[in-house]
Coordinates of C-alpha atoms and ligand atoms in Angstrom, one line a residue:
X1 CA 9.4 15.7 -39.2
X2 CA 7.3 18.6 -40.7
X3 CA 6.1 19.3 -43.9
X4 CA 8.2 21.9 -44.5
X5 CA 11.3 19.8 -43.9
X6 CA 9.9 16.9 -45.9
X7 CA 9.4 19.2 -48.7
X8 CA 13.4 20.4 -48.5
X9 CA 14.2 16.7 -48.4
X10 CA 11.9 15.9 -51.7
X11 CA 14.4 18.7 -53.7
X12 CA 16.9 18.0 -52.2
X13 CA 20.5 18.3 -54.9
X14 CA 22.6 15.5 -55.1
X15 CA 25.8 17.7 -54.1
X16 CA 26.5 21.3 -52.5
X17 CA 30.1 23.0 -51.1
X18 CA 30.2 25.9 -49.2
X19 CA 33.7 27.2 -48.0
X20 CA 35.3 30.7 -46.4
X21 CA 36.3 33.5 -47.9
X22 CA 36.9 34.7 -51.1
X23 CA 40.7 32.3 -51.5
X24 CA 38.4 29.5 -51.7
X25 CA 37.0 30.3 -55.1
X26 CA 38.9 28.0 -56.8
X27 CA 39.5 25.1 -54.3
X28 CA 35.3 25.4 -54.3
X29 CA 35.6 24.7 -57.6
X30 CA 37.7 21.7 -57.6
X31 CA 35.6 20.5 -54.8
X32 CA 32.5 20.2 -56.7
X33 CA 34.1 18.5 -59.4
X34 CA 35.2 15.7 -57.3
X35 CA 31.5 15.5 -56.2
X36 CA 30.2 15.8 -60.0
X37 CA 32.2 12.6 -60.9
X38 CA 31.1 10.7 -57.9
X39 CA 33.8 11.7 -55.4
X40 CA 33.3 11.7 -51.4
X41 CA 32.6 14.7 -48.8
X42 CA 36.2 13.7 -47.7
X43 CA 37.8 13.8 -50.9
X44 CA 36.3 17.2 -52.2
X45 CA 37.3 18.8 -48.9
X46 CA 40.7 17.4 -49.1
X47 CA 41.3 19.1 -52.8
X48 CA 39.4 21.8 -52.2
X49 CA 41.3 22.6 -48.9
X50 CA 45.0 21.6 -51.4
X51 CA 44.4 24.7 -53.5
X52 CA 43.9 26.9 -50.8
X53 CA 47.0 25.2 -48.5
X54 CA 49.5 25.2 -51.5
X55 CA 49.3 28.9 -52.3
X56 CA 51.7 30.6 -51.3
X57 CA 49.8 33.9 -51.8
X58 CA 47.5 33.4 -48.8
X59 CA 48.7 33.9 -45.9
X60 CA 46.7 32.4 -43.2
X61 CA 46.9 28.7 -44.6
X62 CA 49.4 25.9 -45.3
X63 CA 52.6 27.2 -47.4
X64 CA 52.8 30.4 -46.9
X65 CA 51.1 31.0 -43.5
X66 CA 51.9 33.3 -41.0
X67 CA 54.5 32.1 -37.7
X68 CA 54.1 32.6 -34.4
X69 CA 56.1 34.5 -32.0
X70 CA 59.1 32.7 -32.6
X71 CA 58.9 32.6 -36.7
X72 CA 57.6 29.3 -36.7
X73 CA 54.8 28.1 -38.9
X74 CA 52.5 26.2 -36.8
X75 CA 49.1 24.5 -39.0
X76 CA 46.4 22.8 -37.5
X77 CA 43.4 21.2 -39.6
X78 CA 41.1 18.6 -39.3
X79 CA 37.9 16.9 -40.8
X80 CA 34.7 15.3 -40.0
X81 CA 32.5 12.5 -41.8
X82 CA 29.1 13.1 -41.0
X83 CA 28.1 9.7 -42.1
X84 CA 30.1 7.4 -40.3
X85 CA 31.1 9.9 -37.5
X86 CA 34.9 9.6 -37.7
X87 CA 37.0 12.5 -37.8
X88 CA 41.2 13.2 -38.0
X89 CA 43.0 16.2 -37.1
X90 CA 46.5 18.1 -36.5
X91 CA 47.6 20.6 -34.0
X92 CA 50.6 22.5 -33.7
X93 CA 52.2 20.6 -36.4
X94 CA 55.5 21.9 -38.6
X95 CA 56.8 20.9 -41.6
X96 CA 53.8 18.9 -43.2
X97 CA 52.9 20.7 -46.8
X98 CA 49.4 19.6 -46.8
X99 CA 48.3 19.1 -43.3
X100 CA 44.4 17.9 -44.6
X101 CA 45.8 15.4 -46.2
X102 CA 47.0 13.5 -42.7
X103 CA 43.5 14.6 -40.8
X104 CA 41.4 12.8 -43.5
X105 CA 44.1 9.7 -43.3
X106 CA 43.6 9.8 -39.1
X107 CA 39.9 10.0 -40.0
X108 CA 39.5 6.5 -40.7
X109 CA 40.3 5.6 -37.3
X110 CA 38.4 5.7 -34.1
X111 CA 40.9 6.2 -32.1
X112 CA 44.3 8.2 -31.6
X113 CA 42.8 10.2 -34.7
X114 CA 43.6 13.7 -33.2
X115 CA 47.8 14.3 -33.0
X116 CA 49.6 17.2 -31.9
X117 CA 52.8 18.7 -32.3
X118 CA 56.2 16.0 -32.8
X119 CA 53.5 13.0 -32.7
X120 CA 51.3 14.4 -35.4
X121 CA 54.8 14.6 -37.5
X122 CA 56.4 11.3 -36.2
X123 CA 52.8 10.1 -37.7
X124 CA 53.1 12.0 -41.0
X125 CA 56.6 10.9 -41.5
X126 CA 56.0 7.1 -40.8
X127 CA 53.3 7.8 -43.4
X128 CA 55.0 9.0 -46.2
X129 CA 53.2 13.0 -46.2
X130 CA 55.3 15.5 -47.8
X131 CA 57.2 17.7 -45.9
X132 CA 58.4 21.2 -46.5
X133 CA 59.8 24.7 -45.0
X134 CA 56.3 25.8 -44.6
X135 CA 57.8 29.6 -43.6
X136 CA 57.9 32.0 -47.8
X137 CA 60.1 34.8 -47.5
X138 CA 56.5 36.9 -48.0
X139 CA 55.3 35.4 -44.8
X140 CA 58.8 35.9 -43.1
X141 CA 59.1 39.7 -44.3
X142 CA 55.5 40.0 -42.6
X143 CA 56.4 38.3 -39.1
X144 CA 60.2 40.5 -39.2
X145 CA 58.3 43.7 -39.6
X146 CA 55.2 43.2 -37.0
X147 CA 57.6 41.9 -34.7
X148 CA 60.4 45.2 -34.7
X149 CA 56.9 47.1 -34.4
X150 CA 55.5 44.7 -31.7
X151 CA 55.7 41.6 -30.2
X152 CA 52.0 42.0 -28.6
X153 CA 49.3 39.5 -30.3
X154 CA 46.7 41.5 -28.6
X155 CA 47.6 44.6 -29.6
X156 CA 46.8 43.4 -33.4
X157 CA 43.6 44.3 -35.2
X158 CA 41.4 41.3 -34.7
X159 CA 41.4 39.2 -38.3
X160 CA 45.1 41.0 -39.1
X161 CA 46.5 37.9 -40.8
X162 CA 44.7 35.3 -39.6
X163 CA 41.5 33.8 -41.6
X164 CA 41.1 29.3 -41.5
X165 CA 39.9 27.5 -44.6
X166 CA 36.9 26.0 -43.8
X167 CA 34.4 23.6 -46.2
X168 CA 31.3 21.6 -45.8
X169 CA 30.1 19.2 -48.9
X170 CA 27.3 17.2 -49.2
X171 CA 26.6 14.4 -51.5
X172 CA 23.9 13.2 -51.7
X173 CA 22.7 12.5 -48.1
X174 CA 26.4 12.6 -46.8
X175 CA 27.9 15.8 -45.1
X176 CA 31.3 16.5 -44.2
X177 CA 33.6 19.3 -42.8
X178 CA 36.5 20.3 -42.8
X179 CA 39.2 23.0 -41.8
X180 CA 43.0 23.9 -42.5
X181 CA 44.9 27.2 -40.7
X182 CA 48.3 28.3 -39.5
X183 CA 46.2 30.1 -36.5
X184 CA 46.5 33.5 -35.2
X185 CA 49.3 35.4 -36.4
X186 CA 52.2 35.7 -33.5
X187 CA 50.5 32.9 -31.7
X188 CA 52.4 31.8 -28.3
X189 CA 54.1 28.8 -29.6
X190 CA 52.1 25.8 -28.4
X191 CA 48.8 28.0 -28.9
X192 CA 45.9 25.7 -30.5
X193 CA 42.7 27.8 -31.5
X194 CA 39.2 26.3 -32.6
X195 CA 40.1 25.2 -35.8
X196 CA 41.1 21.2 -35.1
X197 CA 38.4 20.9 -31.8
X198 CA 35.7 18.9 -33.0
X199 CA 32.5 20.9 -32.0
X200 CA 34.2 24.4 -31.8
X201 CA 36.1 24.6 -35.2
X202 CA 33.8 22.1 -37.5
X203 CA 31.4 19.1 -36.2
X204 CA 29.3 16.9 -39.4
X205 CA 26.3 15.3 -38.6
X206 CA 24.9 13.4 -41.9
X207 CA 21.2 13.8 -40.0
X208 CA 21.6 16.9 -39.5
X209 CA 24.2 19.4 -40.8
X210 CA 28.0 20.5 -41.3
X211 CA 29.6 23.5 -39.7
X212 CA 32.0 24.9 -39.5
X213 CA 34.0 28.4 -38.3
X214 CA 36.6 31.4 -38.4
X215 CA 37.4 33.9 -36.3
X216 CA 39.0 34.4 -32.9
X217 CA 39.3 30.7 -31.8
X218 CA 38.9 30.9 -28.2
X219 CA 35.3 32.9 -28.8
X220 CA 34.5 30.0 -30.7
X221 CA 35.8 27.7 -28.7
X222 CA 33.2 29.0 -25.5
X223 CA 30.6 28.2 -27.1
X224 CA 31.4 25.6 -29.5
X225 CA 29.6 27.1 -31.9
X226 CA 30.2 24.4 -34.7
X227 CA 28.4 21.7 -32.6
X228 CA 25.9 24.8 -31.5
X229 CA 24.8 24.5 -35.3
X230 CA 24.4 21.1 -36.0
X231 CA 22.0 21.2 -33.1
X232 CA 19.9 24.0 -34.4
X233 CA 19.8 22.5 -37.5
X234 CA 18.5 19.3 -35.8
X235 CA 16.0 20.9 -33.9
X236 CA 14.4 21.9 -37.5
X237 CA 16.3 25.1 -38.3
X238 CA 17.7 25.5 -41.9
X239 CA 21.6 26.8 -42.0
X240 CA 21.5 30.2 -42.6
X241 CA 18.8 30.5 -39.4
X242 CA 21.3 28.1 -37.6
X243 CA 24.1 29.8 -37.8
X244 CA 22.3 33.4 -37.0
X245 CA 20.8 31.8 -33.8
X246 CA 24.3 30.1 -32.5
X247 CA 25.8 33.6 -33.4
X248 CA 24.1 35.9 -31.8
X249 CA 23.4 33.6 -28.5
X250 CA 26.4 33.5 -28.0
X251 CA 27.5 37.0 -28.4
X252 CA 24.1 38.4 -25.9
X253 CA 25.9 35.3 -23.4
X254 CA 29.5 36.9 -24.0
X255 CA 28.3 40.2 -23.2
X256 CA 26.3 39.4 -20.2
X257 CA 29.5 37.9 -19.3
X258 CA 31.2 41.3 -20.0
X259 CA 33.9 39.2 -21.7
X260 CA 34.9 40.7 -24.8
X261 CA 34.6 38.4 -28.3
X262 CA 36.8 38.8 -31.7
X263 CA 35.4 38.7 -35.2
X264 CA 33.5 35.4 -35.6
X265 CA 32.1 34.2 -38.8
X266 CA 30.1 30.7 -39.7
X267 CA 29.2 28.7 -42.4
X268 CA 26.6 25.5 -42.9
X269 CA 24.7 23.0 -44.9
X270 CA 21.9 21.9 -43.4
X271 CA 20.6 18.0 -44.5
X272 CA 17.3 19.8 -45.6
X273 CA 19.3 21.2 -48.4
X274 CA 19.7 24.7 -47.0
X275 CA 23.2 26.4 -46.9
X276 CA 23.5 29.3 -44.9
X277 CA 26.4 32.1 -43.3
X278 CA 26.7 34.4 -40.1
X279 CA 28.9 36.9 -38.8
X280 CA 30.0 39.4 -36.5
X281 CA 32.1 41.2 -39.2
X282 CA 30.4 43.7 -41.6
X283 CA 31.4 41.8 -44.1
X284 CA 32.5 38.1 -44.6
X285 CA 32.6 36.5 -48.1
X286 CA 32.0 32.8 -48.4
X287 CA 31.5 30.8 -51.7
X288 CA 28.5 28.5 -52.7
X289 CA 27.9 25.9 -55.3
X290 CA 25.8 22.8 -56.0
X291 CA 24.7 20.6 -58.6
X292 CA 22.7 23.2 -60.1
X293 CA 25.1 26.4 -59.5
X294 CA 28.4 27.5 -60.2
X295 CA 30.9 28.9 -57.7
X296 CA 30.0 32.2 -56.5
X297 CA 30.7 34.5 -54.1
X298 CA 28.3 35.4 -51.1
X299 CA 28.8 38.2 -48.6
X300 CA 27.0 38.1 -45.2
X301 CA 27.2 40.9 -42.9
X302 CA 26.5 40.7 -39.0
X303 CA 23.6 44.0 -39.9
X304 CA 22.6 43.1 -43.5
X305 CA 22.6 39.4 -43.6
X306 CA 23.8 37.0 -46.7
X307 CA 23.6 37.6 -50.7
X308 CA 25.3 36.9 -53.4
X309 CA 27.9 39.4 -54.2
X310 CA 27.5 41.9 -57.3
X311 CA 30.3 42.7 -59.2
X312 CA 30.7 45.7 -57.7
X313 CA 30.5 44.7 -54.1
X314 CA 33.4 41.8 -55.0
X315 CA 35.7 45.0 -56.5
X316 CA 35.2 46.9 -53.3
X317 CA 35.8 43.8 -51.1
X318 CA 39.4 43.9 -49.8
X319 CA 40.1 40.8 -48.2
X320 CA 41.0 37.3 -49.4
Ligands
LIG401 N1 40.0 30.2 -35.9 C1 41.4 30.3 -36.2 C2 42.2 30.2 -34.9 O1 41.8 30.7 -33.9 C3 41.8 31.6 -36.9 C4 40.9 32.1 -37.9 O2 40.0 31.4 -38.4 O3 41.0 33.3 -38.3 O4 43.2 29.6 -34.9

């Protein structure tokens, strides 16, 4: 290890979150609470990742999410304990109000921790997990309208009503990620993006780093970008460099492949103590807080890199 490193490590804070987008404020804030008294990675993920799933008024999450094709909310999330290596997740799933809530529970096994579709819910049910019509009228009204317009996922603007929840929290020298989503709006039923894939969506590595990412889940998925971080950050990179190097990579690959790649954006916390953000959007806002600081908002861009956002950049900043 070098000295640099070893220096991180000597101030390093006892907690950190970082999460997506500007919905996240609040679960961000909730999150490091649960660190400040002492809570786990697993547990401030989990009610950090609650706000954001039981608002209604976000629309790419839990209650509320957008359907697929057919009208049907379909969630996926999942989570992943750096420490001990364990990780839970849901695909496909309908019905369940808080689907973190059932990856962190299939996170304490080693196997059959990643369910999908009526299995996951058999699971949840035998369990006792809350179950609800996932599918607001808001959501509904959205879904009735695009689809008289068109029934063509790929003729949507990329990142039109689709955006995944993601965290990463440290404590101490633990790390943990985690992700919730109802995927891409109009989905093909059955359709399963990054978000639950260990590696592509979010990986944890307590040695190492979290990771974890939005954006067009298939791009992700190619180069399993969240894993791609952890490793950087391994091999001695802080986050923020981590995240820039798996980005852009990967993009140079995709284009040498002449296959065209969606919006993509990343987050991390690197075990050095680093946090860190990349896109390929001009603007993605993610939120930040440790032991020291408050929740605030970031902004990286894919040209202008990350900073925290003034006032006045957060007013002109349209998305959620
Ligand atoms: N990555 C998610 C998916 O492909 C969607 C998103 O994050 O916007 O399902």
């Amino acid at each position: 290890m070098n000295r640099a490193r070893v220096l991180l490590y000597d101030s390093l804070m006892s907690y950190a979150v970082i999460s997506t987008w500007k919905m996240s404020l609040n679960g961000a804030l909730i999150a490091g609470g649960v660190l400040k008294n002492g809570g786990t990675t697993l547990e401030a993920i989990k009610a950090g990742i609650n706000d954001v799933e039981n608002n209604p008024d976000y629309l790419s999450v839990g209650y509320g999410g957008l359907p697929n094709r057919e009208g049907e909310v379909e969630l996926d999330a999942a989570i992943m304990d750096g420490s001990s290596g364990l990780f839970g997740g849901l695909m496909g799933v309908k019905g369940i109000a808080n689907p973190i809530d059932v990856a962190v529970a299939l996170s304490k096994k080693r196997l059959n921790c990643l369910l999908c579709g009526a299995g996951a819910e058999k699971y949840a049910r035998l369990k006792g997990f809350e179950f609800k019509n996932m599918l607001t009228e808001k959501a509904k009204k959205q879904w009735e309208e695009q689809e008289v317009k068109d029934n063509e996922l790929l003729s949507l603007a990329s990142y039109n009503g689709h955006d995944t929840v993601c965290f990463a929290a440290r404590q101490e020298n633990s790390l943990a990620a985690g992700v919730s989503t109802s995927g891409i709006f109009l989905k093909t039923p059955g359709r399963v993006g990054d978000s639950p894939i260990v590696g592509g969506g979010l990986f944890s590595d307590s040695d190492a780093g979290a990771a974890a990412a939005t954006g067009d889940g298939e791009d992700i998925l190619r180069g399993c970008l969240s894993h791609e971080i952890v490793r950087q950050m391994e091999g001695g990179r802080t986050a923020r460099e981590a995240c820039e190097t798996a980005l852009f990579n990967h993009l140079k690959k995709m284009d040498r492949k002449n296959l065209k790649v969606g919006p993509i954006s990343l987050i991390a916390l690197g075990a050095d103590g680093s946090f860190g953000a990349a896109t390929s959007l001009d603007e993605f806002a993610f939120i930040y807080t440790d032991s020291d600081n408050p929740p605030e908002v970031w902004i990286a861009g894919a040209k202008t890199g990350m900073e925290k956002a003034a006032a006045e950049r957060l007013n002109q900043y349209a998305r959620d």
